[in-house]
Coordinates of N, CA, C and O in Angstrom, one line a residue:
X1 N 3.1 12.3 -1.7 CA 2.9 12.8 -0.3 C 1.9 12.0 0.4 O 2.2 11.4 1.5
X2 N 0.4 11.8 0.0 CA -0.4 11.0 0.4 C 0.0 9.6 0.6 O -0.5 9.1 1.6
X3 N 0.8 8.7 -0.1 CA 1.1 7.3 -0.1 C 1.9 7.5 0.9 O 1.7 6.8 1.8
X4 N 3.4 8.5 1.1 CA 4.0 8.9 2.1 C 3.4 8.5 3.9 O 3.8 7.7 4.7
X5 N 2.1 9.4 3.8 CA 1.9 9.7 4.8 C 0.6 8.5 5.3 O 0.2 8.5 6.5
X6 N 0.1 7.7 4.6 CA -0.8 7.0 5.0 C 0.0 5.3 5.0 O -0.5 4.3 5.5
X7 N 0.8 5.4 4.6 CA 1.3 3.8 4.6 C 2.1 3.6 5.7 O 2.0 2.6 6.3
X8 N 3.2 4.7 6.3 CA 4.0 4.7 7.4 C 4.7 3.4 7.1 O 5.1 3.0 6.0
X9 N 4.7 2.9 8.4 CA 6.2 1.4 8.5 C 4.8 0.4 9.3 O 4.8 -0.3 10.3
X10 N 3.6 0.6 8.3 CA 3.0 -0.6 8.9 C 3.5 -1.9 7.5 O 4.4 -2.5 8.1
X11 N 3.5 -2.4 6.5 CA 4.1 -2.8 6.0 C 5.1 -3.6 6.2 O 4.9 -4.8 5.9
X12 N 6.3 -3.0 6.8 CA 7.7 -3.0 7.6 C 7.2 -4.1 8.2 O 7.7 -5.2 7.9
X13 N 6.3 -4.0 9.2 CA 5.9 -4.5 10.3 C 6.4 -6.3 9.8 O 7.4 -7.0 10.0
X14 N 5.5 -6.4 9.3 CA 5.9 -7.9 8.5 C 7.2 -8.2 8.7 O 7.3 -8.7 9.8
X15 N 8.9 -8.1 7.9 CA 9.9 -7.9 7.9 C 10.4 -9.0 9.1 O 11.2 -10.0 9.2
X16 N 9.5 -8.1 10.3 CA 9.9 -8.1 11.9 C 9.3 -9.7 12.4 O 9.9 -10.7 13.0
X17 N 7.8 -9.6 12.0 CA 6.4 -10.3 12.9 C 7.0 -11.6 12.6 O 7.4 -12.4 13.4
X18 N 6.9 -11.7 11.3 CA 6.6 -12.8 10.5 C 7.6 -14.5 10.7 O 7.3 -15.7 10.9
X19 N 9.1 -13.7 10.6 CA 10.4 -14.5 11.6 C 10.3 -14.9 12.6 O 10.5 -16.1 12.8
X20 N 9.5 -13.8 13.8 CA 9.2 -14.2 15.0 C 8.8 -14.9 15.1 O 9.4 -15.8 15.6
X21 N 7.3 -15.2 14.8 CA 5.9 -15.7 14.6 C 5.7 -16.2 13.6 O 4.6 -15.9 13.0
X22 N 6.6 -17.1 13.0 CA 6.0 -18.0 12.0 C 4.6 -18.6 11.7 O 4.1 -18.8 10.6
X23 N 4.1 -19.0 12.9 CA 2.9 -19.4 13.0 C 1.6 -19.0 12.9 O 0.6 -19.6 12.6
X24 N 1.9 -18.0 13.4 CA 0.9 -16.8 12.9 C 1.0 -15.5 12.1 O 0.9 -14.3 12.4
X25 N 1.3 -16.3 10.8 CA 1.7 -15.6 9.7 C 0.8 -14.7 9.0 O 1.0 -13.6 8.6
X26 N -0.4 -15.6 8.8 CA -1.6 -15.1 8.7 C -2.6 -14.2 9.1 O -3.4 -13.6 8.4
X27 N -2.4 -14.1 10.5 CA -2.7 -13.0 11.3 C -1.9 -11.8 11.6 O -2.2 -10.8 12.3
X28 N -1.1 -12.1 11.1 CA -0.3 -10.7 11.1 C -0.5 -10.2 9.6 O -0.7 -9.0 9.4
X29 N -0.4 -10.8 8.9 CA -0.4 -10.4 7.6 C -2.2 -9.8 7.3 O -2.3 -8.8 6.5
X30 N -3.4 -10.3 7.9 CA -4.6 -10.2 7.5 C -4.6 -8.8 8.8 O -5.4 -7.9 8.6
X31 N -3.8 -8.7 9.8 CA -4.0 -7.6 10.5 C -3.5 -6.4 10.0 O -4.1 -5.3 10.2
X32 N -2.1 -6.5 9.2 CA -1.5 -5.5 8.3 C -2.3 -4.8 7.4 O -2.5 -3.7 7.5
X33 N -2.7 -5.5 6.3 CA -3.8 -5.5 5.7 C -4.7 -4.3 6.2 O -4.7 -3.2 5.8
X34 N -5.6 -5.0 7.4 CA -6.5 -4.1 8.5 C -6.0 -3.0 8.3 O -6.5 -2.2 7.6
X35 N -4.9 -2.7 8.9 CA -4.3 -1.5 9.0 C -3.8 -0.6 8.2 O -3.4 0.5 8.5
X36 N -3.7 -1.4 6.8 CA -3.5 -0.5 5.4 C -5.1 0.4 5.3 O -5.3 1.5 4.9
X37 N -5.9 -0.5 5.6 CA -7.0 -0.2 5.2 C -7.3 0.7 6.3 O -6.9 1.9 5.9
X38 N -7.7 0.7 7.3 CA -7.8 1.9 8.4 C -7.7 3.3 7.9 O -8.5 4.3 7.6
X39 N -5.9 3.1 7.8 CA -5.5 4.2 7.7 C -5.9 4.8 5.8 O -6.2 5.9 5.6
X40 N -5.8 4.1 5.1 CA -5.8 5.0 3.5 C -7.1 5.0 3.7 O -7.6 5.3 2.6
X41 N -8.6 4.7 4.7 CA -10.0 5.2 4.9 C -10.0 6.2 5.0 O -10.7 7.1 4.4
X42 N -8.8 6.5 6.5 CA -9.3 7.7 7.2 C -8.8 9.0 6.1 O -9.4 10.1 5.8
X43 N -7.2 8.4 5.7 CA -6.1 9.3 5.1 C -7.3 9.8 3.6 O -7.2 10.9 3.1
X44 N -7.7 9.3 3.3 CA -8.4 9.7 2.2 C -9.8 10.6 2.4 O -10.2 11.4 1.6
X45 N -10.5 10.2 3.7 CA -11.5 11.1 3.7 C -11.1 12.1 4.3 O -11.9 13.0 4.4
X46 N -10.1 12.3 4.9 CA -9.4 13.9 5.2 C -9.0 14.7 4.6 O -8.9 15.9 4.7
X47 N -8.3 13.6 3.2 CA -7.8 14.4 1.9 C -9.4 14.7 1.2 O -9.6 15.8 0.8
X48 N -10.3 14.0 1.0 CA -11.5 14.3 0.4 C -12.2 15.7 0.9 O -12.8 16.6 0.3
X49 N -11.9 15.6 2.5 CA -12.6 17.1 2.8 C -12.3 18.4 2.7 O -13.0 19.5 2.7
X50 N -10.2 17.9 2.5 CA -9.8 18.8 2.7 C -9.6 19.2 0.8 O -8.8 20.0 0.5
X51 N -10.1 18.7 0.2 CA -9.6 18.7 -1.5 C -10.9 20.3 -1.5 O -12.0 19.7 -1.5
X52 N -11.2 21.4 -1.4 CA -11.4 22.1 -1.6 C -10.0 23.0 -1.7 O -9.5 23.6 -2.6
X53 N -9.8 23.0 -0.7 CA -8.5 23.5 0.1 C -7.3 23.1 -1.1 O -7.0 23.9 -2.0
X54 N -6.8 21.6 -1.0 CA -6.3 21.2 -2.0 C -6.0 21.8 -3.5 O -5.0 22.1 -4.2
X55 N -7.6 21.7 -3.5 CA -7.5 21.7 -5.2 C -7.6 23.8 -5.4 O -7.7 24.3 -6.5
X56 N -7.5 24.5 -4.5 CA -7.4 25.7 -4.8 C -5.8 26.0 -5.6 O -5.7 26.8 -6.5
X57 N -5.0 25.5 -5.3 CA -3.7 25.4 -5.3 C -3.3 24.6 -6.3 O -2.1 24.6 -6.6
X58 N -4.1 24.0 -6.9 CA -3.8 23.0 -8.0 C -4.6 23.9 -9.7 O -5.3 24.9 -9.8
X59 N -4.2 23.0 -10.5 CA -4.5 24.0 -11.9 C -5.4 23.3 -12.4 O -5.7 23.6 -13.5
X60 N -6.1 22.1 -11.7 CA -7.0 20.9 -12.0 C -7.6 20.4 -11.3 O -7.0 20.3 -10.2
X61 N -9.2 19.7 -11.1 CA -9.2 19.2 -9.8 C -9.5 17.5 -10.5 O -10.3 16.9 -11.3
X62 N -8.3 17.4 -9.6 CA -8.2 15.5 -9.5 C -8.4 14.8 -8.1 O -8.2 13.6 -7.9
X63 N -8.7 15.7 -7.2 CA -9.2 15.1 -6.0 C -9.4 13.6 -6.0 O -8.4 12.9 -5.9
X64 N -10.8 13.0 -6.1 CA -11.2 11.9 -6.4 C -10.6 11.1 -6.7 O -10.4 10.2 -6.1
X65 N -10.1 11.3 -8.3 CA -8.8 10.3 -9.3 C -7.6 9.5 -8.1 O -7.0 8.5 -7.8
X66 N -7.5 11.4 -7.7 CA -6.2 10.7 -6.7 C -6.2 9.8 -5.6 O -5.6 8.7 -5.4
X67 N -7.7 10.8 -4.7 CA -7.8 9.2 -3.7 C -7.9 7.9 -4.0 O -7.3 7.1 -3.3
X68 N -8.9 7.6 -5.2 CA -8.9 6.6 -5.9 C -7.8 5.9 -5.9 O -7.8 4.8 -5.3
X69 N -6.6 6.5 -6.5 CA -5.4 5.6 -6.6 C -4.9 5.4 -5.8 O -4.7 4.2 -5.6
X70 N -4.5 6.1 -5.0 CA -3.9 5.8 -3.5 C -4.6 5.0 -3.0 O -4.0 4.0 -2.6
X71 N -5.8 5.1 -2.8 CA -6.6 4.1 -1.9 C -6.1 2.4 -2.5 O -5.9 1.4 -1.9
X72 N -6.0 2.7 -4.2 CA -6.0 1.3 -4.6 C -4.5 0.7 -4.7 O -4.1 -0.4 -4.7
X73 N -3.6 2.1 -4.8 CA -2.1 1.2 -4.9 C -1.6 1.6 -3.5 O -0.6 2.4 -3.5
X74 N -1.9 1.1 -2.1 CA -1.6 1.3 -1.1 C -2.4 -0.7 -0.6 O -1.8 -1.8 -0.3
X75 N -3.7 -0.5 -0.7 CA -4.3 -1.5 -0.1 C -3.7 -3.0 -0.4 O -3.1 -3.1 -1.4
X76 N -3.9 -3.9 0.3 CA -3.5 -5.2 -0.2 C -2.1 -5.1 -0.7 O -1.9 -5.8 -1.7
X77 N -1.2 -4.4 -0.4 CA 0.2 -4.5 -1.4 C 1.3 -5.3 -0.5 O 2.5 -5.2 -0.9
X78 N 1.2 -6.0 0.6 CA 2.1 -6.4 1.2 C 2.4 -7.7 1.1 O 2.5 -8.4 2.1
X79 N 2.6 -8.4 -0.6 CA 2.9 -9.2 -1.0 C 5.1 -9.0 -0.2 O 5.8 -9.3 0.7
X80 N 5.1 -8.4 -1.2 CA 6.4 -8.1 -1.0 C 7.3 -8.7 0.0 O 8.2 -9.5 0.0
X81 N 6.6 -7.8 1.0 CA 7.2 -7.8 2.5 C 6.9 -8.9 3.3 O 7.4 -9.1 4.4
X82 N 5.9 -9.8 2.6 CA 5.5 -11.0 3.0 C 6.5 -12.1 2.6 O 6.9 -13.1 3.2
X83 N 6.9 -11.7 1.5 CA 8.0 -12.5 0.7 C 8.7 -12.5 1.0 O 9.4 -13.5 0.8
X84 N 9.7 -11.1 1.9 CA 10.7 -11.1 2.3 C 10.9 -11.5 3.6 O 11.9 -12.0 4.0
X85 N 9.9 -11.3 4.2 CA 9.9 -12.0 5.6 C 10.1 -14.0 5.7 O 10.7 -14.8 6.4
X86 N 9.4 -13.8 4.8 CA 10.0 -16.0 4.4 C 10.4 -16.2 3.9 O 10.1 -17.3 3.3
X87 N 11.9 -15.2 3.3 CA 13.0 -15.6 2.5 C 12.4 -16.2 1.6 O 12.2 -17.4 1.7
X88 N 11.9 -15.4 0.2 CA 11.3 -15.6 -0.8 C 11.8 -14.7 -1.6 O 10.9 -14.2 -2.2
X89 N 13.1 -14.1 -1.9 CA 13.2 -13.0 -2.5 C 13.1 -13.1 -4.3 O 12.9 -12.1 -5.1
X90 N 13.2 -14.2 -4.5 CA 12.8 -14.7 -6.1 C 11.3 -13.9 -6.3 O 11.1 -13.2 -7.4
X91 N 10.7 -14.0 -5.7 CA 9.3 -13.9 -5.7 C 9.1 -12.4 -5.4 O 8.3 -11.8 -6.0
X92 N 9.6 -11.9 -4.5 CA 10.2 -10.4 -4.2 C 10.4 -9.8 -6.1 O 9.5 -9.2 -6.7
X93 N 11.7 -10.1 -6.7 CA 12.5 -10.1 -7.8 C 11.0 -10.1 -8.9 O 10.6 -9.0 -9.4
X94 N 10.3 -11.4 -9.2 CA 9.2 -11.4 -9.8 C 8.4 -10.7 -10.2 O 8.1 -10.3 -11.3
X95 N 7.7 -10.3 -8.6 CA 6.5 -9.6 -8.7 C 7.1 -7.7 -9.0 O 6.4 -6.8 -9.6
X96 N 7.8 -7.6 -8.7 CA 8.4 -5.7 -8.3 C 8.4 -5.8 -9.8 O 7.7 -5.1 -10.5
X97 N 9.5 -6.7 -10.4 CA 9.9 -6.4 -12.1 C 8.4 -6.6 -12.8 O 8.1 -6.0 -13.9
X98 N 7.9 -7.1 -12.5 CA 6.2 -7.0 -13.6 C 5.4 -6.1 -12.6 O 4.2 -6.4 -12.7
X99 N 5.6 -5.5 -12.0 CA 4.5 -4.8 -11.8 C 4.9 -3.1 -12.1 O 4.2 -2.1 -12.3
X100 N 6.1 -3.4 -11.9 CA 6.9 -1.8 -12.7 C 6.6 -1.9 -13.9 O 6.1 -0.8 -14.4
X101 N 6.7 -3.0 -14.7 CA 7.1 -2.7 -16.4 C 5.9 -2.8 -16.8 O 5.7 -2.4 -18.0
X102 N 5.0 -3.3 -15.9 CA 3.4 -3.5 -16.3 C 2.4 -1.8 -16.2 O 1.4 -1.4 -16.8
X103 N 3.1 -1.5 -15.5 CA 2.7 -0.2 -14.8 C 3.4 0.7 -16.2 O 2.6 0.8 -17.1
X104 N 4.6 1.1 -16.3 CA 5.3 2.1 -17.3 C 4.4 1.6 -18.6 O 3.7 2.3 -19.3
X105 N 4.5 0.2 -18.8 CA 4.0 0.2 -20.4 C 2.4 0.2 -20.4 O 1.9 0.3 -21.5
X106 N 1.5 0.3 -19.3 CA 0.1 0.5 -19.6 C 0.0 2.1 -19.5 O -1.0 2.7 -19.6
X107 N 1.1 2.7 -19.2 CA 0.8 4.3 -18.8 C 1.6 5.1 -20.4 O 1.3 6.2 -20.8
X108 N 2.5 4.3 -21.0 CA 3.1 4.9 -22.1 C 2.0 4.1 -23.6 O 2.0 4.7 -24.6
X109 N 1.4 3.1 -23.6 CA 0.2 2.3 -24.2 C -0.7 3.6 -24.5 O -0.8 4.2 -25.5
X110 N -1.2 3.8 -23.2 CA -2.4 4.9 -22.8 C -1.8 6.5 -23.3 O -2.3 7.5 -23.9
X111 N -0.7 6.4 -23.0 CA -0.3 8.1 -23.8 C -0.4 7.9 -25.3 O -1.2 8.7 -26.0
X112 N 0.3 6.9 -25.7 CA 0.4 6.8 -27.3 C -1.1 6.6 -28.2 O -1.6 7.1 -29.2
X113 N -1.5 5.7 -27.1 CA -3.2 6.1 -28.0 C -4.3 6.8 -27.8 O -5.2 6.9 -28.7
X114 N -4.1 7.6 -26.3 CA -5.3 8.2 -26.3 C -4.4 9.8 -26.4 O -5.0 10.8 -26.7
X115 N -3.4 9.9 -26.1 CA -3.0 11.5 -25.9 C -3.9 12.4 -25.3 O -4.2 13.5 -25.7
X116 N -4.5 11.8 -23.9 CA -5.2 12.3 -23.5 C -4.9 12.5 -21.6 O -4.9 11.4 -21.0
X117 N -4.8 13.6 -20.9 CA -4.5 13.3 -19.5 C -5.5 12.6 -18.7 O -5.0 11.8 -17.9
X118 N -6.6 12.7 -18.8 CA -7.4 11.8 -18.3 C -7.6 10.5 -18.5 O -8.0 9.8 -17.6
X119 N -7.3 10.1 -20.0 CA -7.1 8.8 -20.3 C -6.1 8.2 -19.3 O -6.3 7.2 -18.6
X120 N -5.2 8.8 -19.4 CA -3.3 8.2 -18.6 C -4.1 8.1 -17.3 O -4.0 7.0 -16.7
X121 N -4.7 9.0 -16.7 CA -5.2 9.1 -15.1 C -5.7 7.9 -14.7 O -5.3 7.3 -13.7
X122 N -6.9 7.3 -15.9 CA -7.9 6.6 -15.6 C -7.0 5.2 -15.9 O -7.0 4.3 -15.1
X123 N -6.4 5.2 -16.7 CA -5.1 3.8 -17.0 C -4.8 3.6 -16.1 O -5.1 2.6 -15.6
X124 N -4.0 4.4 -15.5 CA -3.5 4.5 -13.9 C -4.0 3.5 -12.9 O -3.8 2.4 -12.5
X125 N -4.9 4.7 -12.6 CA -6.1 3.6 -11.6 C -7.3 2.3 -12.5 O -8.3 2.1 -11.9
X126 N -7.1 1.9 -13.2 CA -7.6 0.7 -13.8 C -6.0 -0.1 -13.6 O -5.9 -0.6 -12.5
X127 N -5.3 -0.2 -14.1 CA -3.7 -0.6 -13.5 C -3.8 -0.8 -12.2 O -3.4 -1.9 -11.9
X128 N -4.2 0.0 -11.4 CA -4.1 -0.3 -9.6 C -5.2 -0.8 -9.3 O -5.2 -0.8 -8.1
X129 N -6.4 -1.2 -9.8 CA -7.3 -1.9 -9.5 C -6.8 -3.6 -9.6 O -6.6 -4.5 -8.9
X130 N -6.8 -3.1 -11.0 CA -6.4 -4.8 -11.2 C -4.9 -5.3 -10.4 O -4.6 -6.5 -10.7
X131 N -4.4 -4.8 -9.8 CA -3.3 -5.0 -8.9 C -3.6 -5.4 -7.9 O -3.1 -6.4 -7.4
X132 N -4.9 -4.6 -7.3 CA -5.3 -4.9 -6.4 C -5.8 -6.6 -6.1 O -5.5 -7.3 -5.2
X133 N -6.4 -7.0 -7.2 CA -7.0 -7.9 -7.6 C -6.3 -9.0 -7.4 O -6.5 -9.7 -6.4
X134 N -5.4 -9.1 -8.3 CA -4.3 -9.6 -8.4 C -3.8 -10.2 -7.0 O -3.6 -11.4 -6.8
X135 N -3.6 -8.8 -5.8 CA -2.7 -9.4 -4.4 C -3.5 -9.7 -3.9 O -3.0 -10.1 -2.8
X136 N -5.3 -9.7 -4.0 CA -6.3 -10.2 -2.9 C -6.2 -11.5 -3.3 O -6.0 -12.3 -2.4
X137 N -6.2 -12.1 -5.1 CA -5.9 -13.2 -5.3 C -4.7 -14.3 -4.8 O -4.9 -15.5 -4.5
X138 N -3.5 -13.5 -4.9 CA -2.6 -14.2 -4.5 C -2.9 -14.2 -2.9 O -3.2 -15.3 -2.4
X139 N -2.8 -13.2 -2.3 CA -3.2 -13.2 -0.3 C -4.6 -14.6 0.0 O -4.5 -15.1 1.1
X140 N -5.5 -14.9 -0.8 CA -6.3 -16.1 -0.7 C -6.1 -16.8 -1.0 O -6.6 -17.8 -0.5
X141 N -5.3 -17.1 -1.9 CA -4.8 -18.4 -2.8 C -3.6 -19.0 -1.2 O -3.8 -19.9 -0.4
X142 N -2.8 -18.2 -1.4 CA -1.7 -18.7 -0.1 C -2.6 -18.5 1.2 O -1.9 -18.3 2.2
X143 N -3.8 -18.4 1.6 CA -4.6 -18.7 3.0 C -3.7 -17.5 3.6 O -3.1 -17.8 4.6
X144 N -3.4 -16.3 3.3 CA -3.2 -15.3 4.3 C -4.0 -14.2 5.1 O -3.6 -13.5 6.0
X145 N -5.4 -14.1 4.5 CA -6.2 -13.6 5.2 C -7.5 -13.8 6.0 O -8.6 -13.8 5.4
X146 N -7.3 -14.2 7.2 CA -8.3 -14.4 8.3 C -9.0 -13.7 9.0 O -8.5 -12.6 9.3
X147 N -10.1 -13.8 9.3 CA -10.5 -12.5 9.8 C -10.6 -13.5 11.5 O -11.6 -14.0 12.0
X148 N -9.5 -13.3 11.9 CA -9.3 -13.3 13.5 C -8.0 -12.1 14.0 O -7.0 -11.8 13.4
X149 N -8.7 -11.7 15.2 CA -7.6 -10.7 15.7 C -6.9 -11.5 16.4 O -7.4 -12.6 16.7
X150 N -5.6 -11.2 17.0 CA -4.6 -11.5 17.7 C -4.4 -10.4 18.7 O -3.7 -9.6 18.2
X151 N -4.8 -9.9 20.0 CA -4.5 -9.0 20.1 C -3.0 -8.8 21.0 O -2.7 -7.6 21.3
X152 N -2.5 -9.6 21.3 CA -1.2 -9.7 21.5 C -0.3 -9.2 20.6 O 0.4 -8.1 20.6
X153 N -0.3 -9.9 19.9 CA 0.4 -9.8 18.2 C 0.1 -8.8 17.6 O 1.1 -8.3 17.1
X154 N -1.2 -8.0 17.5 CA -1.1 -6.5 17.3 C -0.5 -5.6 17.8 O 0.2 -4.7 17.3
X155 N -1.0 -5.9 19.4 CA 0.0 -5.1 19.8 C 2.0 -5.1 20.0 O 2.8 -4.1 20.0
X156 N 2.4 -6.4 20.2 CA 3.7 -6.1 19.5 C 4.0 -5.5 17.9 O 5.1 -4.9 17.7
X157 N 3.0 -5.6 16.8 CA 3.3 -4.9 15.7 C 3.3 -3.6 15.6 O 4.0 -3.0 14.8
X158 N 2.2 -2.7 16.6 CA 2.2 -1.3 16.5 C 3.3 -1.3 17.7 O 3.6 -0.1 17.7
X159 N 3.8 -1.6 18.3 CA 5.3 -1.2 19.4 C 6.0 -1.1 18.2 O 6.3 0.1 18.0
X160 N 6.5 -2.2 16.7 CA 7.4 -1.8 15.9 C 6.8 -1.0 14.8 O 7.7 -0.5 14.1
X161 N 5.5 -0.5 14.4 CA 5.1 0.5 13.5 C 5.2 1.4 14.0 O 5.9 2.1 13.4
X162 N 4.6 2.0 15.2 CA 4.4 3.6 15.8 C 5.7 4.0 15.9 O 5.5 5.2 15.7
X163 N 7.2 3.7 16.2 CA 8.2 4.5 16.7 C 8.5 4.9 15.0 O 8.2 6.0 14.5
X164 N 9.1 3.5 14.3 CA 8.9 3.7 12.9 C 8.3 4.7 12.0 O 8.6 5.5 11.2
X165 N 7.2 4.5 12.6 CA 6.4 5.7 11.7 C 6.2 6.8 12.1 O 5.6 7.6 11.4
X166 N 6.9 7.1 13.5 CA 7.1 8.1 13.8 C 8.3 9.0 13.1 O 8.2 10.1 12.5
X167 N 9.2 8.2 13.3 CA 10.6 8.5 12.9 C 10.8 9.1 11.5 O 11.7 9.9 11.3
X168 N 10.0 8.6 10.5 CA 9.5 8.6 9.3 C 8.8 9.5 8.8 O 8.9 10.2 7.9
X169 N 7.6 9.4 9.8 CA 6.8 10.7 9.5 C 8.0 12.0 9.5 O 8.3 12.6 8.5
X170 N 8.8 12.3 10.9 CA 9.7 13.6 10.9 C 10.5 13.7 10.0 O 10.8 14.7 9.4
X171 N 10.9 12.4 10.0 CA 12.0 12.5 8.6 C 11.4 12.9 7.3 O 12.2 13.4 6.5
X172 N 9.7 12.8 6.9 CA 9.2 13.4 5.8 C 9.0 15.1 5.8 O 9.0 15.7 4.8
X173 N 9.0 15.6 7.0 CA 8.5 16.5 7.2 C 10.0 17.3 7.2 O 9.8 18.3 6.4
X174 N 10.7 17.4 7.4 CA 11.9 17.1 8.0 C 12.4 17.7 6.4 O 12.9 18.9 6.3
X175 N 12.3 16.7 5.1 CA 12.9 17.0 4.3 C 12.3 17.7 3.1 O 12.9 18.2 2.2
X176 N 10.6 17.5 3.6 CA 9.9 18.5 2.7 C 9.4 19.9 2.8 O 8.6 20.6 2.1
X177 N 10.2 20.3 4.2 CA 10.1 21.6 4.7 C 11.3 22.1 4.3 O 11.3 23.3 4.0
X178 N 12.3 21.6 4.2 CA 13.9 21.7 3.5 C 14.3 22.4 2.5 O 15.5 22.4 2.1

């Protein structure tokens, strides 16, 4: 629900920019980025204040664990959609299949030897750390993150994220009120 609601169709956005705007590939992609990060700041310290509330309802409190992960398997993840935007779908194909099987087998590793839920938690998020890692590496290695704004270019990106993410948000709410 949290990854739901803090990632929206910024992501997406790429898909759209990137075709357009070949040339400033980089700035859209380092402004995407920006905008992953914004939002899983804000989305997290709302979930942080509101994790009293939260965790009354819950039979555990993992507050923290969770934001943790979310914060870390949300940020930097828009390899993908970068790849698909420059018809790279090999690379698309690559990275999704190891990062699933990498993900299942450090989480079933972690059951089998620790049989412990907190162990699996903490696998988890050491798993999405090093992911993280991983796409800051690859995002510098290929020169995709600048710290210049475009503010043209942002603003054509949030005209195609905000309807999107509008649409999406209802459609979540839509089906989890259902």
């Amino acid at each position: 629900v949290l990854i739901s609601l803090f990632v929206l169709a910024i992501k997406d956005n790429l898909i759209y920019i990137i075709p357009k705007h070949h040339d400033r590939a980089q700035i859209a992609t380092s402004q995407t980025v920006g905008m992953l990060m914004v939002t899983t700041v804000i989305g997290t310290a709302i979930f942080l204040a509101g994790a009293p509330w939260f965790m009354a309802k819950a039979s555990f409190d993992f507050a923290v664990p969770l934001a943790l992960y979310v914060f870390l398997f949300i940020n930097l993840d828009v390899l993908e959609n970068y790849w698909l935007a420059t018809q790279q779908p090999r690379m698309v194909m690559l990275f999704s299949t190891a990062r699933v099987a990498l993900r299942v087998t450090s989480v079933l590793v972690a059951a089998a030897a620790f049989r412990d839920f907190w162990s699996i938690i903490y696998t988890i998020i050491a798993f999405e750390a090093i992911k993280a890692v991983f796409c800051l590496a690859i995002l510098l290695r290929l020169k995709l993150l600048v710290l210049q704004l475009d503010r043209d270019l942002l603003r054509e990106q949030l005209r195609f994220i905000l309807p999107l993410s509008c649409a999406g948000l209802i459609y979540f709410v839509n089906e989890k009120a259902g």
